[in-house]
Amino acid sequence: MKAENEQRTGLLYGFGAYGMWGLVPLFWPLLKPSGAIEILAHRMVWSLGVVGILLLAMRRWAWIRELLRQPRKLALTALAASVISVNWGLYIWAVNNGAVVEASLGYFINPLVTIAIGVLVLGERLRRAQWAAVAIGVCAVVVLAVGYGRPPWISLVLAFSFAAYGLIKKKLNMGGVESLAAETALLFLPALGYLLWLGAQGRSSFATEGLGHGALLAATGLVTAIPLVCFGAAAIRVPLSTLGLLQYLAPVFQFGLGVVYFHEAMPPERWAGFSLVWAALALLTWDALRTAGKNRARLEAARAARPATAQEPEPEPEPA
């Protein structure tokens, strides 16, 4: 019963995290006339304040000394901070420049890009269904390039930057709050310096657009940190396969907002391209669930047979 309650709580946290990420396009337009870079700088500065309070409440400080003693890990953290800055900045710019649908596409194709990076960088081997999903994804990009009259560069940069960020985070192996604190700490001085320079030039909207606008810019720290905390709470309570399915909620919400709320154009060729992406994701999800089921069945069979063949090693599960 306790396990069921924990999983139910985890699902609520997961829905909360991906729901907030999916609805965040409603927030960035509220920050106009601030430009994307100014918003990004405020997001970095205020996020550090929020995660600093969280770390103070949780009393997690030992990791800082360990990080400072490992130059390679510190360099990877700096690289992660740079990559996520590109991702955040471009996403804010896309939303505030009428490209919510194209931005949502970036997070739809992100799982396919992650698989491609796994093959090219980590030398991973793919199953046939995964190869088919990647091939369908490539066809989708071609169709969308024809539909847009150009490659969907916003989608591609968002997908590749987030996939690269995920790869770096995998190598870092740090907690969500800790890694965000380290990344924003490295970005804090450049971001604060940029904001002070804007103020000196008389171009800072924080000081000129009133208290309400200043409060909204300060709220970027909460908008960044709260979904991440919910995600962390979900990750320790629900299976990874469930969390993998929940990740599609965010781009679904973003796509819906782009079409229904922001009234962005969706001609037939774009629908065709998105349909191909969704078909690739459906194939990928089916293959992941099937493989997870086979792995569970093999492990259960191995456990059942263990009393009779105690000396035999347990079979290795297939890669997910």
mmCIF file of C-alpha atoms in Angstrom:
data_model
loop_
_atom_site.group_PDB
_atom_site.id
_atom_site.type_symbol
_atom_site.label_atom_id
_atom_site.label_comp_id
_atom_site.label_asym_id
_atom_site.label_seq_id
_atom_site.Cartn_x
_atom_site.Cartn_y
_atom_site.Cartn_z
ATOM 1 C CA MET A 1 0.000 0.000 0.000
ATOM 2 C CA LYS A 2 2.832 2.357 0.891
ATOM 3 C CA ALA A 3 4.537 1.618 -2.454
ATOM 4 C CA GLU A 4 1.296 2.411 -4.322
ATOM 5 C CA ASN A 5 0.929 5.717 -2.479
ATOM 6 C CA GLU A 6 4.559 6.594 -3.261
ATOM 7 C CA GLN A 7 4.037 5.833 -6.946
ATOM 8 C CA ARG A 8 0.814 7.872 -7.013
ATOM 9 C CA THR A 9 2.636 10.776 -5.391
ATOM 10 C CA GLY A 10 5.458 10.386 -7.903
ATOM 11 C CA LEU A 11 2.997 10.529 -10.797
ATOM 12 C CA LEU A 12 1.526 13.744 -9.421
ATOM 13 C CA TYR A 13 5.003 15.245 -9.162
ATOM 14 C CA GLY A 14 5.757 14.083 -12.721
ATOM 15 C CA PHE A 15 2.554 15.588 -14.099
ATOM 16 C CA GLY A 16 3.353 18.773 -12.205
ATOM 17 C CA ALA A 17 6.906 19.021 -13.581
ATOM 18 C CA TYR A 18 6.092 18.319 -17.218
ATOM 19 C CA GLY A 19 2.834 20.280 -16.999
ATOM 20 C CA MET A 20 4.711 23.378 -15.825
ATOM 21 C CA TRP A 21 7.343 22.918 -18.542
ATOM 22 C CA GLY A 22 4.527 22.555 -21.060
ATOM 23 C CA LEU A 23 2.741 25.727 -19.942
ATOM 24 C CA VAL A 24 5.851 27.913 -19.637
ATOM 25 C CA PRO A 25 5.257 29.503 -23.113
ATOM 26 C CA LEU A 26 2.459 31.469 -21.403
ATOM 27 C CA PHE A 27 4.991 33.048 -19.042
ATOM 28 C CA TRP A 28 7.762 34.354 -21.319
ATOM 29 C CA PRO A 29 5.555 36.848 -23.270
ATOM 30 C CA LEU A 30 4.643 38.471 -19.931
ATOM 31 C CA LEU A 31 8.260 39.619 -19.674
ATOM 32 C CA LYS A 32 8.171 41.839 -22.752
ATOM 33 C CA PRO A 33 9.662 44.361 -23.538
ATOM 34 C CA SER A 34 12.668 42.527 -22.037
ATOM 35 C CA GLY A 35 14.732 40.823 -24.733
ATOM 36 C CA ALA A 36 15.597 37.123 -24.691
ATOM 37 C CA ILE A 37 19.172 37.692 -23.463
ATOM 38 C CA GLU A 38 18.044 39.958 -20.615
ATOM 39 C CA ILE A 39 15.415 37.389 -19.578
ATOM 40 C CA LEU A 40 18.039 34.629 -19.757
ATOM 41 C CA ALA A 41 20.434 36.638 -17.570
ATOM 42 C CA HIS A 42 17.715 37.215 -14.971
ATOM 43 C CA ARG A 43 16.847 33.520 -15.091
ATOM 44 C CA MET A 44 20.455 32.613 -14.272
ATOM 45 C CA VAL A 45 20.791 35.157 -11.458
ATOM 46 C CA TRP A 46 17.480 34.446 -9.720
ATOM 47 C CA SER A 47 17.743 30.667 -10.186
ATOM 48 C CA LEU A 48 20.932 30.660 -8.143
ATOM 49 C CA GLY A 49 19.108 32.426 -5.320
ATOM 50 C CA VAL A 50 16.255 29.898 -5.346
ATOM 51 C CA VAL A 51 18.463 26.786 -5.447
ATOM 52 C CA GLY A 52 20.708 28.345 -2.788
ATOM 53 C CA ILE A 53 17.691 28.538 -0.451
ATOM 54 C CA LEU A 54 16.783 24.924 -1.304
ATOM 55 C CA LEU A 55 20.302 23.710 -0.561
ATOM 56 C CA LEU A 56 20.275 25.658 2.697
ATOM 57 C CA ALA A 57 17.003 23.985 3.688
ATOM 58 C CA MET A 58 18.275 20.512 2.730
ATOM 59 C CA ARG A 59 21.764 21.157 4.183
ATOM 60 C CA ARG A 60 23.524 19.797 1.110
ATOM 61 C CA TRP A 61 26.947 21.403 0.863
ATOM 62 C CA ALA A 62 29.503 18.557 0.830
ATOM 63 C CA TRP A 63 29.270 18.176 -2.969
ATOM 64 C CA ILE A 64 30.755 21.672 -3.508
ATOM 65 C CA ARG A 65 34.129 20.697 -2.035
ATOM 66 C CA GLU A 66 34.154 17.481 -4.074
ATOM 67 C CA LEU A 67 33.360 19.363 -7.276
ATOM 68 C CA LEU A 68 36.117 21.938 -6.716
ATOM 69 C CA ARG A 69 38.638 19.128 -6.220
ATOM 70 C CA GLN A 70 37.859 17.606 -9.646
ATOM 71 C CA PRO A 71 38.928 19.910 -12.515
ATOM 72 C CA ARG A 72 37.494 17.572 -15.181
ATOM 73 C CA LYS A 73 34.085 17.510 -13.481
ATOM 74 C CA LEU A 74 34.198 21.286 -13.050
ATOM 75 C CA ALA A 75 34.994 21.699 -16.767
ATOM 76 C CA LEU A 76 32.072 19.419 -17.689
ATOM 77 C CA THR A 77 29.808 21.490 -15.437
ATOM 78 C CA ALA A 78 30.928 24.661 -17.227
ATOM 79 C CA LEU A 79 30.230 22.976 -20.579
ATOM 80 C CA ALA A 80 26.781 21.887 -19.374
ATOM 81 C CA ALA A 81 26.072 25.456 -18.239
ATOM 82 C CA SER A 82 27.068 26.820 -21.662
ATOM 83 C CA VAL A 83 24.934 24.295 -23.551
ATOM 84 C CA ILE A 84 21.826 24.819 -21.419
ATOM 85 C CA SER A 85 22.261 28.602 -21.791
ATOM 86 C CA VAL A 86 21.959 28.206 -25.557
ATOM 87 C CA ASN A 87 18.890 26.009 -25.080
ATOM 88 C CA TRP A 88 17.177 28.361 -22.620
ATOM 89 C CA GLY A 89 17.993 31.517 -24.564
ATOM 90 C CA LEU A 90 16.811 30.171 -27.902
ATOM 91 C CA TYR A 91 13.608 28.789 -26.394
ATOM 92 C CA ILE A 92 12.729 32.147 -24.809
ATOM 93 C CA TRP A 93 13.482 33.920 -28.106
ATOM 94 C CA ALA A 94 11.382 31.408 -30.083
ATOM 95 C CA VAL A 95 8.334 31.769 -27.817
ATOM 96 C CA ASN A 96 8.492 35.570 -27.879
ATOM 97 C CA ASN A 97 8.917 35.607 -31.665
ATOM 98 C CA GLY A 98 5.945 33.451 -32.649
ATOM 99 C CA ALA A 99 7.702 30.077 -33.012
ATOM 100 C CA VAL A 100 6.123 28.050 -30.181
ATOM 101 C CA VAL A 101 5.152 25.186 -32.504
ATOM 102 C CA GLU A 102 8.647 24.918 -33.970
ATOM 103 C CA ALA A 103 10.104 25.022 -30.450
ATOM 104 C CA SER A 104 7.789 22.196 -29.352
ATOM 105 C CA LEU A 105 9.049 20.139 -32.289
ATOM 106 C CA GLY A 106 12.550 20.367 -30.810
ATOM 107 C CA TYR A 107 11.423 18.520 -27.685
ATOM 108 C CA PHE A 108 9.419 15.996 -29.716
ATOM 109 C CA ILE A 109 12.498 14.997 -31.729
ATOM 110 C CA ASN A 110 14.865 15.205 -28.738
ATOM 111 C CA PRO A 111 14.525 11.444 -27.905
ATOM 112 C CA LEU A 112 15.472 10.599 -31.510
ATOM 113 C CA VAL A 113 18.490 12.924 -31.364
ATOM 114 C CA THR A 114 19.500 11.386 -28.019
ATOM 115 C CA ILE A 115 19.479 7.936 -29.635
ATOM 116 C CA ALA A 116 21.559 9.213 -32.565
ATOM 117 C CA ILE A 117 24.120 10.724 -30.166
ATOM 118 C CA GLY A 118 24.245 7.423 -28.286
ATOM 119 C CA VAL A 119 25.247 5.676 -31.515
ATOM 120 C CA LEU A 120 27.696 8.303 -32.777
ATOM 121 C CA VAL A 121 29.338 9.278 -29.477
ATOM 122 C CA LEU A 122 28.919 6.292 -27.147
ATOM 123 C CA GLY A 123 28.990 3.544 -29.784
ATOM 124 C CA GLU A 124 25.647 2.115 -28.664
ATOM 125 C CA ARG A 125 23.895 -0.518 -30.784
ATOM 126 C CA LEU A 126 20.301 0.017 -31.831
ATOM 127 C CA ARG A 127 17.499 -2.466 -32.303
ATOM 128 C CA ARG A 128 15.675 -2.501 -35.641
ATOM 129 C CA ALA A 129 12.684 -0.581 -34.266
ATOM 130 C CA GLN A 130 15.000 2.168 -33.011
ATOM 131 C CA TRP A 131 16.723 2.430 -36.411
ATOM 132 C CA ALA A 132 13.282 2.654 -38.040
ATOM 133 C CA ALA A 133 12.213 5.426 -35.631
ATOM 134 C CA VAL A 134 15.375 7.443 -36.347
ATOM 135 C CA ALA A 135 14.857 7.008 -40.117
ATOM 136 C CA ILE A 136 11.245 8.207 -39.834
ATOM 137 C CA GLY A 137 12.491 11.173 -37.787
ATOM 138 C CA VAL A 138 14.963 12.126 -40.524
ATOM 139 C CA CYS A 139 12.154 11.953 -43.099
ATOM 140 C CA ALA A 140 10.049 14.189 -40.855
ATOM 141 C CA VAL A 141 12.790 16.824 -40.721
ATOM 142 C CA VAL A 142 13.035 16.778 -44.537
ATOM 143 C CA VAL A 143 9.254 17.177 -44.897
ATOM 144 C CA LEU A 144 9.226 20.024 -42.369
ATOM 145 C CA ALA A 145 12.164 21.723 -44.125
ATOM 146 C CA VAL A 146 10.086 21.749 -47.307
ATOM 147 C CA GLY A 147 7.062 23.021 -45.364
ATOM 148 C CA TYR A 148 8.963 25.857 -43.677
ATOM 149 C CA GLY A 149 10.978 26.666 -46.795
ATOM 150 C CA ARG A 150 14.125 26.189 -44.671
ATOM 151 C CA PRO A 151 15.460 23.601 -42.217
ATOM 152 C CA PRO A 152 13.584 23.810 -38.863
ATOM 153 C CA TRP A 153 16.736 25.198 -37.253
ATOM 154 C CA ILE A 154 15.070 26.253 -33.991
ATOM 155 C CA SER A 155 13.840 22.694 -33.446
ATOM 156 C CA LEU A 156 17.190 21.171 -34.379
ATOM 157 C CA VAL A 157 19.264 23.479 -32.153
ATOM 158 C CA LEU A 158 16.901 22.916 -29.209
ATOM 159 C CA ALA A 159 16.924 19.139 -29.721
ATOM 160 C CA PHE A 160 20.690 18.802 -30.182
ATOM 161 C CA SER A 161 21.563 21.203 -27.347
ATOM 162 C CA PHE A 162 19.257 19.415 -24.897
ATOM 163 C CA ALA A 163 20.508 15.997 -25.996
ATOM 164 C CA ALA A 164 24.113 17.172 -25.559
ATOM 165 C CA TYR A 165 23.174 18.554 -22.139
ATOM 166 C CA GLY A 166 21.717 15.159 -21.196
ATOM 167 C CA LEU A 167 24.908 13.410 -22.300
ATOM 168 C CA ILE A 168 27.073 15.745 -20.202
ATOM 169 C CA LYS A 169 24.752 15.335 -17.197
ATOM 170 C CA LYS A 170 25.026 11.570 -17.511
ATOM 171 C CA LYS A 171 28.801 11.831 -17.267
ATOM 172 C CA LEU A 172 28.575 14.274 -14.336
ATOM 173 C CA ASN A 173 26.159 12.107 -12.325
ATOM 174 C CA MET A 174 25.011 14.933 -10.006
ATOM 175 C CA GLY A 175 21.635 15.549 -8.376
ATOM 176 C CA GLY A 176 19.198 17.917 -10.066
ATOM 177 C CA VAL A 177 19.309 20.719 -7.490
ATOM 178 C CA GLU A 178 23.080 20.407 -7.041
ATOM 179 C CA SER A 179 23.821 20.478 -10.760
ATOM 180 C CA LEU A 180 21.531 23.480 -11.328
ATOM 181 C CA ALA A 181 23.252 25.271 -8.433
ATOM 182 C CA ALA A 182 26.707 24.553 -9.886
ATOM 183 C CA GLU A 183 25.702 25.635 -13.402
ATOM 184 C CA THR A 184 23.981 28.846 -12.317
ATOM 185 C CA ALA A 185 26.897 29.650 -9.967
ATOM 186 C CA LEU A 186 29.272 29.497 -12.938
ATOM 187 C CA LEU A 187 26.907 31.669 -14.992
ATOM 188 C CA PHE A 188 26.077 34.110 -12.175
ATOM 189 C CA LEU A 189 28.910 36.620 -12.634
ATOM 190 C CA PRO A 190 28.626 36.888 -16.463
ATOM 191 C CA ALA A 191 24.821 37.202 -16.163
ATOM 192 C CA LEU A 192 25.030 39.795 -13.384
ATOM 193 C CA GLY A 193 27.712 41.705 -15.292
ATOM 194 C CA TYR A 194 25.472 41.816 -18.372
ATOM 195 C CA LEU A 195 22.528 43.094 -16.322
ATOM 196 C CA LEU A 196 24.675 45.791 -14.691
ATOM 197 C CA TRP A 197 25.957 46.819 -18.141
ATOM 198 C CA LEU A 198 22.375 47.039 -19.431
ATOM 199 C CA GLY A 199 21.501 49.235 -16.454
ATOM 200 C CA ALA A 200 24.488 51.510 -17.067
ATOM 201 C CA GLN A 201 23.390 51.873 -20.696
ATOM 202 C CA GLY A 202 19.845 52.760 -19.622
ATOM 203 C CA ARG A 203 18.490 49.699 -21.427
ATOM 204 C CA SER A 204 17.463 47.580 -18.442
ATOM 205 C CA SER A 205 13.718 46.882 -18.334
ATOM 206 C CA PHE A 206 14.087 45.671 -14.716
ATOM 207 C CA ALA A 207 14.560 49.235 -13.492
ATOM 208 C CA THR A 208 12.308 51.060 -15.961
ATOM 209 C CA GLU A 209 9.126 48.975 -16.348
ATOM 210 C CA GLY A 210 7.825 49.137 -12.780
ATOM 211 C CA LEU A 211 7.699 46.860 -9.745
ATOM 212 C CA GLY A 212 5.340 44.346 -11.341
ATOM 213 C CA HIS A 213 7.680 43.754 -14.246
ATOM 214 C CA GLY A 214 10.651 43.494 -11.883
ATOM 215 C CA ALA A 215 8.787 40.892 -9.817
ATOM 216 C CA LEU A 216 8.040 38.848 -12.951
ATOM 217 C CA LEU A 217 11.717 38.884 -13.918
ATOM 218 C CA ALA A 218 12.646 37.752 -10.401
ATOM 219 C CA ALA A 219 10.053 34.958 -10.711
ATOM 220 C CA THR A 220 12.135 33.381 -13.501
ATOM 221 C CA GLY A 221 14.120 31.726 -10.705
ATOM 222 C CA LEU A 222 10.991 30.001 -9.401
ATOM 223 C CA VAL A 223 9.852 29.092 -12.925
ATOM 224 C CA THR A 224 13.217 27.357 -13.412
ATOM 225 C CA ALA A 225 13.600 25.673 -10.028
ATOM 226 C CA ILE A 226 10.104 24.463 -9.071
ATOM 227 C CA PRO A 227 9.579 22.091 -12.061
ATOM 228 C CA LEU A 228 13.087 20.710 -11.514
ATOM 229 C CA VAL A 229 12.330 19.956 -7.846
ATOM 230 C CA CYS A 230 9.062 18.226 -8.862
ATOM 231 C CA PHE A 231 10.948 16.233 -11.491
ATOM 232 C CA GLY A 232 13.503 15.120 -8.907
ATOM 233 C CA ALA A 233 10.714 14.020 -6.563
ATOM 234 C CA ALA A 234 9.069 12.048 -9.388
ATOM 235 C CA ALA A 235 12.308 10.399 -10.531
ATOM 236 C CA ILE A 236 12.817 8.622 -7.182
ATOM 237 C CA ARG A 237 9.213 7.397 -6.961
ATOM 238 C CA VAL A 238 8.187 6.139 -10.420
ATOM 239 C CA PRO A 239 9.861 3.737 -12.875
ATOM 240 C CA LEU A 240 12.089 5.279 -15.531
ATOM 241 C CA SER A 241 9.809 3.901 -18.270
ATOM 242 C CA THR A 242 6.867 5.851 -16.801
ATOM 243 C CA LEU A 243 8.961 8.999 -16.534
ATOM 244 C CA GLY A 244 9.988 8.527 -20.176
ATOM 245 C CA LEU A 245 6.338 8.532 -21.234
ATOM 246 C CA LEU A 246 5.536 11.587 -19.121
ATOM 247 C CA GLN A 247 8.238 13.605 -20.921
ATOM 248 C CA TYR A 248 5.979 13.892 -23.979
ATOM 249 C CA LEU A 249 3.462 15.940 -21.971
ATOM 250 C CA ALA A 250 5.576 19.109 -22.199
ATOM 251 C CA PRO A 251 5.866 19.318 -26.023
ATOM 252 C CA VAL A 252 2.216 18.228 -26.381
ATOM 253 C CA PHE A 253 1.123 21.174 -24.211
ATOM 254 C CA GLN A 254 3.522 23.513 -26.034
ATOM 255 C CA PHE A 255 2.246 22.383 -29.426
ATOM 256 C CA GLY A 256 -1.368 22.830 -28.301
ATOM 257 C CA LEU A 257 -0.646 26.336 -27.030
ATOM 258 C CA GLY A 258 1.122 27.257 -30.271
ATOM 259 C CA VAL A 259 -1.812 26.169 -32.431
ATOM 260 C CA VAL A 260 -4.814 27.011 -30.242
ATOM 261 C CA TYR A 261 -3.674 29.952 -28.089
ATOM 262 C CA PHE A 262 -0.999 31.670 -30.196
ATOM 263 C CA HIS A 263 -2.760 30.801 -33.495
ATOM 264 C CA GLU A 264 0.421 29.811 -35.329
ATOM 265 C CA ALA A 265 -0.003 28.546 -38.884
ATOM 266 C CA MET A 266 -0.103 24.780 -39.496
ATOM 267 C CA PRO A 267 -0.313 24.123 -43.264
ATOM 268 C CA PRO A 268 -0.744 20.490 -44.468
ATOM 269 C CA GLU A 269 2.991 19.876 -44.962
ATOM 270 C CA ARG A 270 3.691 20.780 -41.326
ATOM 271 C CA TRP A 271 0.941 18.436 -40.162
ATOM 272 C CA ALA A 272 2.570 15.741 -42.315
ATOM 273 C CA GLY A 273 5.973 16.387 -40.756
ATOM 274 C CA PHE A 274 4.630 16.379 -37.200
ATOM 275 C CA SER A 275 2.653 13.195 -37.943
ATOM 276 C CA LEU A 276 5.869 11.467 -38.992
ATOM 277 C CA VAL A 277 7.568 12.606 -35.765
ATOM 278 C CA TRP A 278 4.675 11.300 -33.688
ATOM 279 C CA ALA A 279 4.776 7.975 -35.579
ATOM 280 C CA ALA A 280 8.507 7.674 -34.826
ATOM 281 C CA LEU A 281 7.892 8.401 -31.130
ATOM 282 C CA ALA A 282 5.031 5.864 -31.006
ATOM 283 C CA LEU A 283 7.354 3.219 -32.495
ATOM 284 C CA LEU A 284 10.101 4.155 -30.039
ATOM 285 C CA THR A 285 7.722 3.970 -27.072
ATOM 286 C CA TRP A 286 6.301 0.615 -28.182
ATOM 287 C CA ASP A 287 9.792 -0.814 -28.549
ATOM 288 C CA ALA A 288 10.888 0.489 -25.118
ATOM 289 C CA LEU A 289 7.799 -0.952 -23.392
ATOM 290 C CA ARG A 290 8.175 -4.294 -25.192
ATOM 291 C CA THR A 291 11.860 -4.556 -24.254
ATOM 292 C CA ALA A 292 11.147 -3.603 -20.633
ATOM 293 C CA GLY A 293 8.449 -6.311 -20.486
ATOM 294 C CA LYS A 294 10.824 -8.933 -21.924
ATOM 295 C CA ASN A 295 13.527 -7.950 -19.442
ATOM 296 C CA ARG A 296 11.108 -8.267 -16.508
ATOM 297 C CA ALA A 297 9.924 -11.659 -17.737
ATOM 298 C CA ARG A 298 13.505 -12.932 -18.069
ATOM 299 C CA LEU A 299 14.455 -11.705 -14.598
ATOM 300 C CA GLU A 300 11.338 -13.242 -13.032
ATOM 301 C CA ALA A 301 12.048 -16.541 -14.805
ATOM 302 C CA ALA A 302 15.638 -16.434 -13.545
ATOM 303 C CA ARG A 303 14.477 -15.800 -9.973
ATOM 304 C CA ALA A 304 11.967 -18.660 -10.169
ATOM 305 C CA ALA A 305 14.647 -21.045 -11.438
ATOM 306 C CA ARG A 306 17.295 -19.952 -8.908
ATOM 307 C CA PRO A 307 16.541 -22.541 -6.156
ATOM 308 C CA ALA A 308 17.066 -25.389 -8.606
ATOM 309 C CA THR A 309 20.068 -23.872 -10.359
ATOM 310 C CA ALA A 310 21.590 -21.681 -7.654
ATOM 311 C CA GLN A 311 25.022 -21.727 -9.293
ATOM 312 C CA GLU A 312 23.866 -20.306 -12.633
ATOM 313 C CA PRO A 313 24.407 -16.549 -13.104
ATOM 314 C CA GLU A 314 21.379 -14.342 -13.640
ATOM 315 C CA PRO A 315 21.012 -13.371 -17.340
ATOM 316 C CA GLU A 316 21.845 -9.825 -18.330
ATOM 317 C CA PRO A 317 18.794 -7.788 -19.452
ATOM 318 C CA GLU A 318 18.668 -6.454 -22.984
ATOM 319 C CA PRO A 319 19.598 -2.775 -23.328
ATOM 320 C CA ALA A 320 16.523 -0.541 -23.058
#
